[in-house]
Amino acid sequence: MANDKTAHWKDLLRKRLASAKQDGKTEEEKKAEETELFTKYYTEWKGGGKGEVDSFKHIPRFYYRLPAEDEVLLQKLREESRAVFLQRKSRELLDNEELQNLWFLLDKHQVPPTTGDEAMISYESFLKVGEQAGAKCKLFFTARVYAKLLHNDPYGRISIMQFFNYVMRKVWLHQTRIGLSLYDVAGQGYLRESDLENYILELIPTLPQLDGLEKSFYSFYVCTAVRKFFFFLDPLHTGKIKIQDILACSFLDDLLELRDEELSKESQESNWFSAPSALRVYGQYLNLDKDHNGMLSKEELSRYGTGTLTSVFLDRVYQECLTYDGEMV
């Protein structure tokens, strides 16, 4: 292939030189033209010109270097651009008024007969609602979404309540992702331990079920909650968790369940993040910490529960977990 190209350019160069001889040019002019032509064609052949062979110029950039710690201006620019991006994404989500309007439209276009107590909607009416609901709702009114929610209805309809719950869940996931991303200092899609601690600490005042906690207890509560996330979502001890993994697991659902002011006592007892659960864990920890130094030795941890933890198990735990002078926090 290379030989064919070389022959082509040589032939083209000979023709240009023959043409130059017929023009009656001087030897110096001919040499100058010969050099110019040779440079031009050789550069194009090697891929340095502006022809189609410059495919590397069309490869999109896929790596962007993060600004260093001393590049303050670049860091500020990056933080500001991320904040603007997240604000724009937040404005694209449905607000409460738009969700109410969507529910009104769905209820208005329901198609009889009802299945039990559930109102149903056909695909034709589904598309009509999509046209009236506005641009923000467009991504929900697709054949794919309709097919996901289609079950065994003999008329080929879907439940209005199921579809509305689907929309609500999607909006909640996007809102939560944006909220978590605000604490992503690195901007790489994951949270470090300090980032997650800040998120949960600022979340506590919005959870009515934690109103009874004293502020002096907040640090222990945050530590207890964060360790639950990192124990299950960071098994390799990388010190960070993907935001996507946080959203995919049920831990965040359990934490945000504490927004319910009427949460039953049974639900609180079974919820790891509830105040009774955190106080119970704190009490157990204090009972084990006989020397009251805030850390547990192997001997102190061996008394956990009914004292059934074996020495082999304890040795393995202290090999895997971070310790300070042989004691664990």
mmCIF file of C-alpha atoms in Angstrom:
data_model
loop_
_atom_site.group_PDB
_atom_site.id
_atom_site.type_symbol
_atom_site.label_atom_id
_atom_site.label_comp_id
_atom_site.label_asym_id
_atom_site.label_seq_id
_atom_site.Cartn_x
_atom_site.Cartn_y
_atom_site.Cartn_z
ATOM 1 C CA MET A 1 0.000 0.000 0.000
ATOM 2 C CA ALA A 2 2.849 2.378 0.895
ATOM 3 C CA ASN A 3 4.672 1.542 -2.360
ATOM 4 C CA ASP A 4 1.543 2.376 -4.380
ATOM 5 C CA LYS A 5 1.267 5.764 -2.679
ATOM 6 C CA THR A 6 4.940 6.511 -3.238
ATOM 7 C CA ALA A 7 4.668 5.646 -6.921
ATOM 8 C CA HIS A 8 1.579 7.845 -7.228
ATOM 9 C CA TRP A 9 3.296 10.897 -5.736
ATOM 10 C CA LYS A 10 6.463 10.342 -7.806
ATOM 11 C CA ASP A 11 4.430 10.125 -10.991
ATOM 12 C CA LEU A 12 2.536 13.284 -10.060
ATOM 13 C CA LEU A 13 5.804 15.061 -9.301
ATOM 14 C CA ARG A 14 7.333 14.056 -12.679
ATOM 15 C CA LYS A 15 4.307 15.448 -14.501
ATOM 16 C CA ARG A 16 4.559 18.755 -12.632
ATOM 17 C CA LEU A 17 8.276 18.983 -13.387
ATOM 18 C CA ALA A 18 7.708 18.201 -17.069
ATOM 19 C CA SER A 19 5.090 20.933 -17.159
ATOM 20 C CA ALA A 20 7.542 23.346 -15.525
ATOM 21 C CA LYS A 21 10.183 22.603 -18.216
ATOM 22 C CA GLN A 22 7.749 23.533 -20.963
ATOM 23 C CA ASP A 23 7.129 26.918 -19.311
ATOM 24 C CA GLY A 24 10.706 28.023 -20.015
ATOM 25 C CA LYS A 25 11.604 28.666 -16.374
ATOM 26 C CA THR A 26 15.159 29.154 -15.162
ATOM 27 C CA GLU A 27 17.040 26.369 -13.352
ATOM 28 C CA GLU A 28 16.698 28.162 -9.998
ATOM 29 C CA GLU A 29 12.932 28.547 -10.449
ATOM 30 C CA LYS A 30 12.639 24.896 -11.411
ATOM 31 C CA LYS A 31 14.600 23.783 -8.342
ATOM 32 C CA ALA A 32 12.516 26.012 -6.089
ATOM 33 C CA GLU A 33 9.293 24.628 -7.558
ATOM 34 C CA GLU A 34 10.631 21.090 -7.314
ATOM 35 C CA THR A 35 11.438 21.574 -3.621
ATOM 36 C CA GLU A 36 8.052 23.168 -2.973
ATOM 37 C CA LEU A 37 6.160 20.378 -4.708
ATOM 38 C CA PHE A 38 8.223 17.677 -3.046
ATOM 39 C CA THR A 39 7.629 19.182 0.417
ATOM 40 C CA LYS A 40 3.902 19.590 -0.217
ATOM 41 C CA TYR A 41 3.260 16.060 -1.482
ATOM 42 C CA TYR A 42 5.581 14.393 0.987
ATOM 43 C CA THR A 43 3.894 16.157 3.899
ATOM 44 C CA GLU A 44 0.449 15.117 2.675
ATOM 45 C CA TRP A 45 1.605 11.553 2.146
ATOM 46 C CA LYS A 46 3.051 11.361 5.689
ATOM 47 C CA GLY A 47 -0.154 12.742 7.200
ATOM 48 C CA GLY A 48 0.930 16.242 8.156
ATOM 49 C CA GLY A 49 -1.226 18.182 5.724
ATOM 50 C CA LYS A 50 -4.852 19.211 5.752
ATOM 51 C CA GLY A 51 -6.187 16.317 3.694
ATOM 52 C CA GLU A 52 -8.399 13.431 4.696
ATOM 53 C CA VAL A 53 -5.410 11.535 6.100
ATOM 54 C CA ASP A 54 -5.422 13.856 9.172
ATOM 55 C CA SER A 55 -7.961 11.664 10.947
ATOM 56 C CA PHE A 56 -6.233 12.148 14.275
ATOM 57 C CA LYS A 57 -7.463 15.754 14.301
ATOM 58 C CA HIS A 58 -11.041 14.510 14.505
ATOM 59 C CA ILE A 59 -10.540 12.268 17.565
ATOM 60 C CA PRO A 60 -12.479 13.884 20.454
ATOM 61 C CA ARG A 61 -10.679 14.800 23.623
ATOM 62 C CA PHE A 62 -11.367 12.192 26.292
ATOM 63 C CA TYR A 63 -9.097 13.251 29.170
ATOM 64 C CA TYR A 64 -9.210 16.477 31.123
ATOM 65 C CA ARG A 65 -6.589 17.023 33.767
ATOM 66 C CA LEU A 66 -7.853 18.022 37.198
ATOM 67 C CA PRO A 67 -6.436 21.317 38.453
ATOM 68 C CA ALA A 68 -3.646 21.017 41.003
ATOM 69 C CA GLU A 69 -3.968 22.308 44.557
ATOM 70 C CA ASP A 70 -1.948 25.434 43.756
ATOM 71 C CA GLU A 71 -4.108 26.274 40.710
ATOM 72 C CA VAL A 72 -6.677 28.170 42.757
ATOM 73 C CA LEU A 73 -8.265 30.009 39.834
ATOM 74 C CA LEU A 74 -8.813 26.801 37.854
ATOM 75 C CA GLN A 75 -10.296 25.098 40.906
ATOM 76 C CA LYS A 76 -12.718 27.975 41.483
ATOM 77 C CA LEU A 77 -13.694 27.957 37.800
ATOM 78 C CA ARG A 78 -14.345 24.214 37.936
ATOM 79 C CA GLU A 79 -16.414 24.481 41.123
ATOM 80 C CA GLU A 80 -18.490 27.316 39.675
ATOM 81 C CA SER A 81 -19.097 25.497 36.396
ATOM 82 C CA ARG A 82 -20.205 22.362 38.279
ATOM 83 C CA ALA A 83 -22.556 24.414 40.448
ATOM 84 C CA VAL A 84 -24.120 26.042 37.371
ATOM 85 C CA PHE A 85 -24.454 22.627 35.703
ATOM 86 C CA LEU A 86 -26.203 21.131 38.745
ATOM 87 C CA GLN A 87 -28.519 24.137 38.993
ATOM 88 C CA ARG A 88 -29.475 23.698 35.355
ATOM 89 C CA LYS A 89 -30.152 19.993 35.911
ATOM 90 C CA SER A 90 -32.256 20.844 38.957
ATOM 91 C CA ARG A 91 -34.398 23.258 36.938
ATOM 92 C CA GLU A 92 -35.087 20.485 34.428
ATOM 93 C CA LEU A 93 -36.850 18.406 37.097
ATOM 94 C CA LEU A 94 -40.587 18.519 37.760
ATOM 95 C CA ASP A 95 -41.622 20.647 40.729
ATOM 96 C CA ASN A 96 -44.653 20.009 42.952
ATOM 97 C CA GLU A 97 -46.982 22.150 40.859
ATOM 98 C CA GLU A 98 -45.990 20.358 37.657
ATOM 99 C CA LEU A 99 -46.451 16.976 39.320
ATOM 100 C CA GLN A 100 -49.933 17.984 40.449
ATOM 101 C CA ASN A 101 -50.751 19.105 36.914
ATOM 102 C CA LEU A 102 -49.509 15.764 35.574
ATOM 103 C CA TRP A 103 -51.739 13.868 37.983
ATOM 104 C CA PHE A 104 -54.728 15.997 36.948
ATOM 105 C CA LEU A 105 -54.109 15.245 33.262
ATOM 106 C CA LEU A 106 -53.696 11.516 33.893
ATOM 107 C CA ASP A 107 -56.897 11.375 35.918
ATOM 108 C CA LYS A 108 -58.738 13.351 33.222
ATOM 109 C CA HIS A 109 -57.706 10.877 30.488
ATOM 110 C CA GLN A 110 -58.358 7.624 32.348
ATOM 111 C CA VAL A 111 -60.018 4.909 30.266
ATOM 112 C CA PRO A 112 -62.816 2.741 31.743
ATOM 113 C CA PRO A 113 -63.386 0.159 33.057
ATOM 114 C CA THR A 114 -61.330 0.414 36.245
ATOM 115 C CA THR A 115 -59.382 -2.626 37.439
ATOM 116 C CA GLY A 116 -60.393 -3.014 41.063
ATOM 117 C CA ASP A 117 -59.851 0.459 42.520
ATOM 118 C CA GLU A 118 -57.116 1.441 40.059
ATOM 119 C CA ALA A 119 -57.722 3.944 37.268
ATOM 120 C CA MET A 120 -56.236 2.837 33.936
ATOM 121 C CA ILE A 121 -55.028 4.636 30.814
ATOM 122 C CA SER A 122 -54.615 3.427 27.230
ATOM 123 C CA TYR A 123 -51.608 4.058 25.016
ATOM 124 C CA GLU A 124 -53.504 6.575 22.862
ATOM 125 C CA SER A 125 -54.544 8.598 25.910
ATOM 126 C CA PHE A 126 -51.040 8.167 27.324
ATOM 127 C CA LEU A 127 -49.605 9.923 24.255
ATOM 128 C CA LYS A 128 -52.208 12.705 24.494
ATOM 129 C CA VAL A 129 -51.239 13.399 28.092
ATOM 130 C CA GLY A 130 -47.585 13.483 27.011
ATOM 131 C CA GLU A 131 -48.361 16.201 24.458
ATOM 132 C CA GLN A 132 -50.180 18.323 27.049
ATOM 133 C CA ALA A 133 -47.880 17.767 30.029
ATOM 134 C CA GLY A 134 -45.001 19.892 28.730
ATOM 135 C CA ALA A 135 -41.381 19.464 27.687
ATOM 136 C CA LYS A 136 -40.145 18.324 31.111
ATOM 137 C CA CYS A 137 -42.408 15.274 31.010
ATOM 138 C CA LYS A 138 -41.455 14.225 27.487
ATOM 139 C CA LEU A 139 -38.891 11.616 28.555
ATOM 140 C CA PHE A 140 -41.532 9.736 30.590
ATOM 141 C CA PHE A 141 -44.053 9.369 27.774
ATOM 142 C CA THR A 142 -42.274 6.808 25.617
ATOM 143 C CA ALA A 143 -43.216 3.374 24.327
ATOM 144 C CA ARG A 144 -40.418 1.869 26.425
ATOM 145 C CA VAL A 145 -41.827 3.259 29.690
ATOM 146 C CA TYR A 146 -45.349 2.193 28.754
ATOM 147 C CA ALA A 147 -44.154 -1.354 27.977
ATOM 148 C CA LYS A 148 -42.343 -1.577 31.330
ATOM 149 C CA LEU A 149 -45.589 -0.856 33.193
ATOM 150 C CA LEU A 150 -47.817 -3.019 30.989
ATOM 151 C CA HIS A 151 -48.865 -6.222 32.749
ATOM 152 C CA ASN A 152 -51.929 -8.404 32.190
ATOM 153 C CA ASP A 153 -54.642 -5.878 31.425
ATOM 154 C CA PRO A 154 -56.940 -7.369 28.748
ATOM 155 C CA TYR A 155 -57.362 -3.939 27.131
ATOM 156 C CA GLY A 156 -53.632 -3.191 26.927
ATOM 157 C CA ARG A 157 -53.757 -0.390 29.503
ATOM 158 C CA ILE A 158 -51.477 0.573 32.381
ATOM 159 C CA SER A 159 -52.238 1.752 35.899
ATOM 160 C CA ILE A 160 -52.230 5.526 36.307
ATOM 161 C CA MET A 161 -51.018 5.197 39.900
ATOM 162 C CA GLN A 162 -48.122 2.934 38.908
ATOM 163 C CA PHE A 163 -47.047 5.339 36.172
ATOM 164 C CA PHE A 164 -47.269 8.345 38.491
ATOM 165 C CA ASN A 165 -45.242 6.521 41.155
ATOM 166 C CA TYR A 166 -42.665 5.710 38.476
ATOM 167 C CA VAL A 167 -42.382 9.405 37.583
ATOM 168 C CA MET A 168 -42.164 10.375 41.263
ATOM 169 C CA ARG A 169 -39.409 7.823 41.859
ATOM 170 C CA LYS A 170 -37.414 9.048 38.874
ATOM 171 C CA VAL A 171 -37.704 12.669 39.978
ATOM 172 C CA TRP A 172 -36.656 11.717 43.512
ATOM 173 C CA LEU A 173 -33.608 9.817 42.238
ATOM 174 C CA HIS A 174 -32.484 12.770 40.119
ATOM 175 C CA GLN A 175 -33.047 15.221 42.983
ATOM 176 C CA THR A 176 -31.069 13.009 45.352
ATOM 177 C CA ARG A 177 -28.262 12.558 42.857
ATOM 178 C CA ILE A 178 -27.974 16.312 42.417
ATOM 179 C CA GLY A 179 -28.026 16.758 46.194
ATOM 180 C CA LEU A 180 -25.232 14.218 46.673
ATOM 181 C CA SER A 181 -23.232 15.694 43.798
ATOM 182 C CA LEU A 182 -23.103 19.024 45.620
ATOM 183 C CA TYR A 183 -20.896 17.294 48.204
ATOM 184 C CA ASP A 184 -18.665 15.673 45.588
ATOM 185 C CA VAL A 185 -15.638 17.915 46.077
ATOM 186 C CA ALA A 186 -13.526 16.076 43.501
ATOM 187 C CA GLY A 187 -16.326 16.164 40.920
ATOM 188 C CA GLN A 188 -15.587 12.585 39.854
ATOM 189 C CA GLY A 189 -18.894 10.938 40.768
ATOM 190 C CA TYR A 190 -17.967 9.592 44.199
ATOM 191 C CA LEU A 191 -18.051 10.700 47.832
ATOM 192 C CA ARG A 192 -15.187 10.414 50.279
ATOM 193 C CA GLU A 193 -15.849 9.686 53.939
ATOM 194 C CA SER A 194 -15.652 13.379 54.873
ATOM 195 C CA ASP A 195 -18.048 14.280 52.023
ATOM 196 C CA LEU A 196 -20.654 11.771 53.202
ATOM 197 C CA GLU A 197 -20.241 12.943 56.797
ATOM 198 C CA ASN A 198 -21.002 16.521 55.737
ATOM 199 C CA TYR A 199 -24.049 15.367 53.764
ATOM 200 C CA ILE A 200 -25.556 13.417 56.671
ATOM 201 C CA LEU A 201 -24.712 16.127 59.219
ATOM 202 C CA GLU A 202 -26.574 18.759 57.192
ATOM 203 C CA LEU A 203 -29.414 16.280 56.565
ATOM 204 C CA ILE A 204 -30.135 15.681 60.279
ATOM 205 C CA PRO A 205 -32.179 18.912 60.831
ATOM 206 C CA THR A 206 -34.528 17.888 57.979
ATOM 207 C CA LEU A 207 -35.386 14.523 59.594
ATOM 208 C CA PRO A 208 -38.222 14.925 62.155
ATOM 209 C CA GLN A 209 -37.545 11.493 63.661
ATOM 210 C CA LEU A 210 -34.126 12.740 64.834
ATOM 211 C CA ASP A 211 -35.425 15.874 66.556
ATOM 212 C CA GLY A 212 -34.863 14.261 69.947
ATOM 213 C CA LEU A 213 -31.118 13.811 69.442
ATOM 214 C CA GLU A 214 -28.857 16.186 71.337
ATOM 215 C CA LYS A 215 -26.328 18.083 69.244
ATOM 216 C CA SER A 216 -23.509 16.606 71.301
ATOM 217 C CA PHE A 217 -24.577 13.190 69.974
ATOM 218 C CA TYR A 218 -24.510 14.263 66.286
ATOM 219 C CA SER A 219 -20.867 13.278 65.756
ATOM 220 C CA PHE A 220 -21.457 9.715 66.967
ATOM 221 C CA TYR A 221 -24.663 9.441 64.941
ATOM 222 C CA VAL A 222 -22.910 10.615 61.770
ATOM 223 C CA CYS A 223 -20.062 8.175 62.380
ATOM 224 C CA THR A 224 -22.529 5.292 62.875
ATOM 225 C CA ALA A 225 -24.444 6.142 59.697
ATOM 226 C CA VAL A 226 -21.347 6.636 57.536
ATOM 227 C CA ARG A 227 -19.772 3.348 58.678
ATOM 228 C CA LYS A 228 -22.870 1.490 57.479
ATOM 229 C CA PHE A 229 -22.418 2.911 53.968
ATOM 230 C CA PHE A 230 -18.689 2.281 53.804
ATOM 231 C CA PHE A 231 -18.804 -1.220 55.287
ATOM 232 C CA PHE A 232 -21.095 -2.488 52.530
ATOM 233 C CA LEU A 233 -20.283 -0.175 49.599
ATOM 234 C CA ASP A 234 -16.508 0.104 49.980
ATOM 235 C CA PRO A 235 -15.304 -3.472 50.643
ATOM 236 C CA LEU A 236 -11.847 -2.744 49.192
ATOM 237 C CA HIS A 237 -11.288 0.204 51.576
ATOM 238 C CA THR A 238 -10.675 2.730 48.804
ATOM 239 C CA GLY A 239 -11.997 5.530 50.997
ATOM 240 C CA LYS A 240 -14.707 6.566 48.520
ATOM 241 C CA ILE A 241 -18.104 5.388 47.285
ATOM 242 C CA LYS A 242 -19.721 5.951 43.911
ATOM 243 C CA ILE A 243 -22.807 8.149 44.076
ATOM 244 C CA GLN A 244 -24.464 5.670 41.728
ATOM 245 C CA ASP A 245 -23.917 2.867 44.283
ATOM 246 C CA ILE A 246 -25.409 4.991 47.057
ATOM 247 C CA LEU A 247 -28.537 5.549 44.973
ATOM 248 C CA ALA A 248 -28.782 1.874 43.980
ATOM 249 C CA CYS A 249 -28.728 0.514 47.546
ATOM 250 C CA SER A 250 -31.583 0.849 50.037
ATOM 251 C CA PHE A 251 -29.592 2.642 52.752
ATOM 252 C CA LEU A 252 -30.516 6.112 51.556
ATOM 253 C CA ASP A 253 -34.193 5.108 51.447
ATOM 254 C CA ASP A 254 -33.953 4.000 55.083
ATOM 255 C CA LEU A 255 -32.241 7.238 56.071
ATOM 256 C CA LEU A 256 -34.759 9.464 54.294
ATOM 257 C CA GLU A 257 -37.614 7.396 55.748
ATOM 258 C CA LEU A 258 -36.974 9.343 58.936
ATOM 259 C CA ARG A 259 -38.686 12.322 57.291
ATOM 260 C CA ASP A 260 -41.991 10.603 58.034
ATOM 261 C CA GLU A 261 -43.357 12.194 61.196
ATOM 262 C CA GLU A 262 -45.765 9.274 61.723
ATOM 263 C CA LEU A 263 -43.188 6.487 61.394
ATOM 264 C CA SER A 264 -44.231 3.556 63.583
ATOM 265 C CA LYS A 265 -42.182 2.361 66.541
ATOM 266 C CA GLU A 266 -41.625 -1.002 64.861
ATOM 267 C CA SER A 267 -40.213 0.692 61.767
ATOM 268 C CA GLN A 268 -37.902 2.791 63.894
ATOM 269 C CA GLU A 269 -36.591 -0.263 65.725
ATOM 270 C CA SER A 270 -35.761 -2.019 62.438
ATOM 271 C CA ASN A 271 -34.221 1.078 60.833
ATOM 272 C CA TRP A 272 -30.445 1.278 61.364
ATOM 273 C CA PHE A 273 -30.486 5.090 61.049
ATOM 274 C CA SER A 274 -33.269 5.776 63.554
ATOM 275 C CA ALA A 275 -32.579 7.465 66.885
ATOM 276 C CA PRO A 276 -33.452 4.363 68.983
ATOM 277 C CA SER A 277 -31.123 2.221 66.876
ATOM 278 C CA ALA A 278 -28.237 4.703 67.111
ATOM 279 C CA LEU A 279 -28.705 5.073 70.878
ATOM 280 C CA ARG A 280 -28.783 1.291 71.286
ATOM 281 C CA VAL A 281 -25.513 0.895 69.384
ATOM 282 C CA TYR A 282 -23.979 3.745 71.396
ATOM 283 C CA GLY A 283 -25.020 2.110 74.654
ATOM 284 C CA GLN A 284 -23.526 -1.237 73.630
ATOM 285 C CA TYR A 285 -20.294 0.492 72.664
ATOM 286 C CA LEU A 286 -20.017 2.273 76.010
ATOM 287 C CA ASN A 287 -20.637 -0.974 77.877
ATOM 288 C CA LEU A 288 -17.829 -2.695 75.974
ATOM 289 C CA ASP A 289 -15.376 0.203 76.400
ATOM 290 C CA LYS A 290 -14.331 -0.576 79.970
ATOM 291 C CA ASP A 291 -11.347 1.809 80.067
ATOM 292 C CA HIS A 292 -13.439 4.628 78.491
ATOM 293 C CA ASN A 293 -10.763 5.632 75.971
ATOM 294 C CA GLY A 294 -13.181 5.645 73.044
ATOM 295 C CA MET A 295 -11.679 2.530 71.450
ATOM 296 C CA LEU A 296 -12.127 -1.231 71.791
ATOM 297 C CA SER A 297 -9.367 -3.759 72.342
ATOM 298 C CA LYS A 298 -9.713 -7.422 71.383
ATOM 299 C CA GLU A 299 -10.481 -8.310 74.981
ATOM 300 C CA GLU A 300 -13.232 -5.687 75.209
ATOM 301 C CA LEU A 301 -14.800 -6.701 71.882
ATOM 302 C CA SER A 302 -14.740 -10.374 72.901
ATOM 303 C CA ARG A 303 -17.490 -9.591 75.438
ATOM 304 C CA TYR A 304 -19.884 -8.480 72.673
ATOM 305 C CA GLY A 305 -23.273 -10.214 72.830
ATOM 306 C CA THR A 306 -22.993 -13.452 74.721
ATOM 307 C CA GLY A 307 -19.228 -13.697 74.281
ATOM 308 C CA THR A 308 -19.385 -16.141 71.378
ATOM 309 C CA LEU A 309 -16.815 -14.351 69.171
ATOM 310 C CA THR A 310 -13.829 -16.655 68.727
ATOM 311 C CA SER A 311 -10.219 -15.553 68.988
ATOM 312 C CA VAL A 312 -9.656 -16.491 65.324
ATOM 313 C CA PHE A 313 -12.532 -14.236 64.271
ATOM 314 C CA LEU A 314 -11.270 -11.366 66.422
ATOM 315 C CA ASP A 315 -7.739 -11.693 65.020
ATOM 316 C CA ARG A 316 -9.109 -11.507 61.474
ATOM 317 C CA VAL A 317 -11.258 -8.456 62.282
ATOM 318 C CA TYR A 318 -8.284 -6.558 63.697
ATOM 319 C CA GLN A 319 -6.201 -7.517 60.653
ATOM 320 C CA GLU A 320 -8.768 -6.056 58.260
ATOM 321 C CA CYS A 321 -9.909 -2.959 60.165
ATOM 322 C CA LEU A 322 -7.922 0.173 60.897
ATOM 323 C CA THR A 323 -6.525 0.090 64.427
ATOM 324 C CA TYR A 324 -4.643 2.476 66.705
ATOM 325 C CA ASP A 325 -2.088 0.763 68.949
ATOM 326 C CA GLY A 326 -4.037 -2.475 68.632
ATOM 327 C CA GLU A 327 -7.436 -0.925 69.410
ATOM 328 C CA MET A 328 -10.313 -0.197 67.075
ATOM 329 C CA VAL A 329 -12.737 2.690 66.952
#
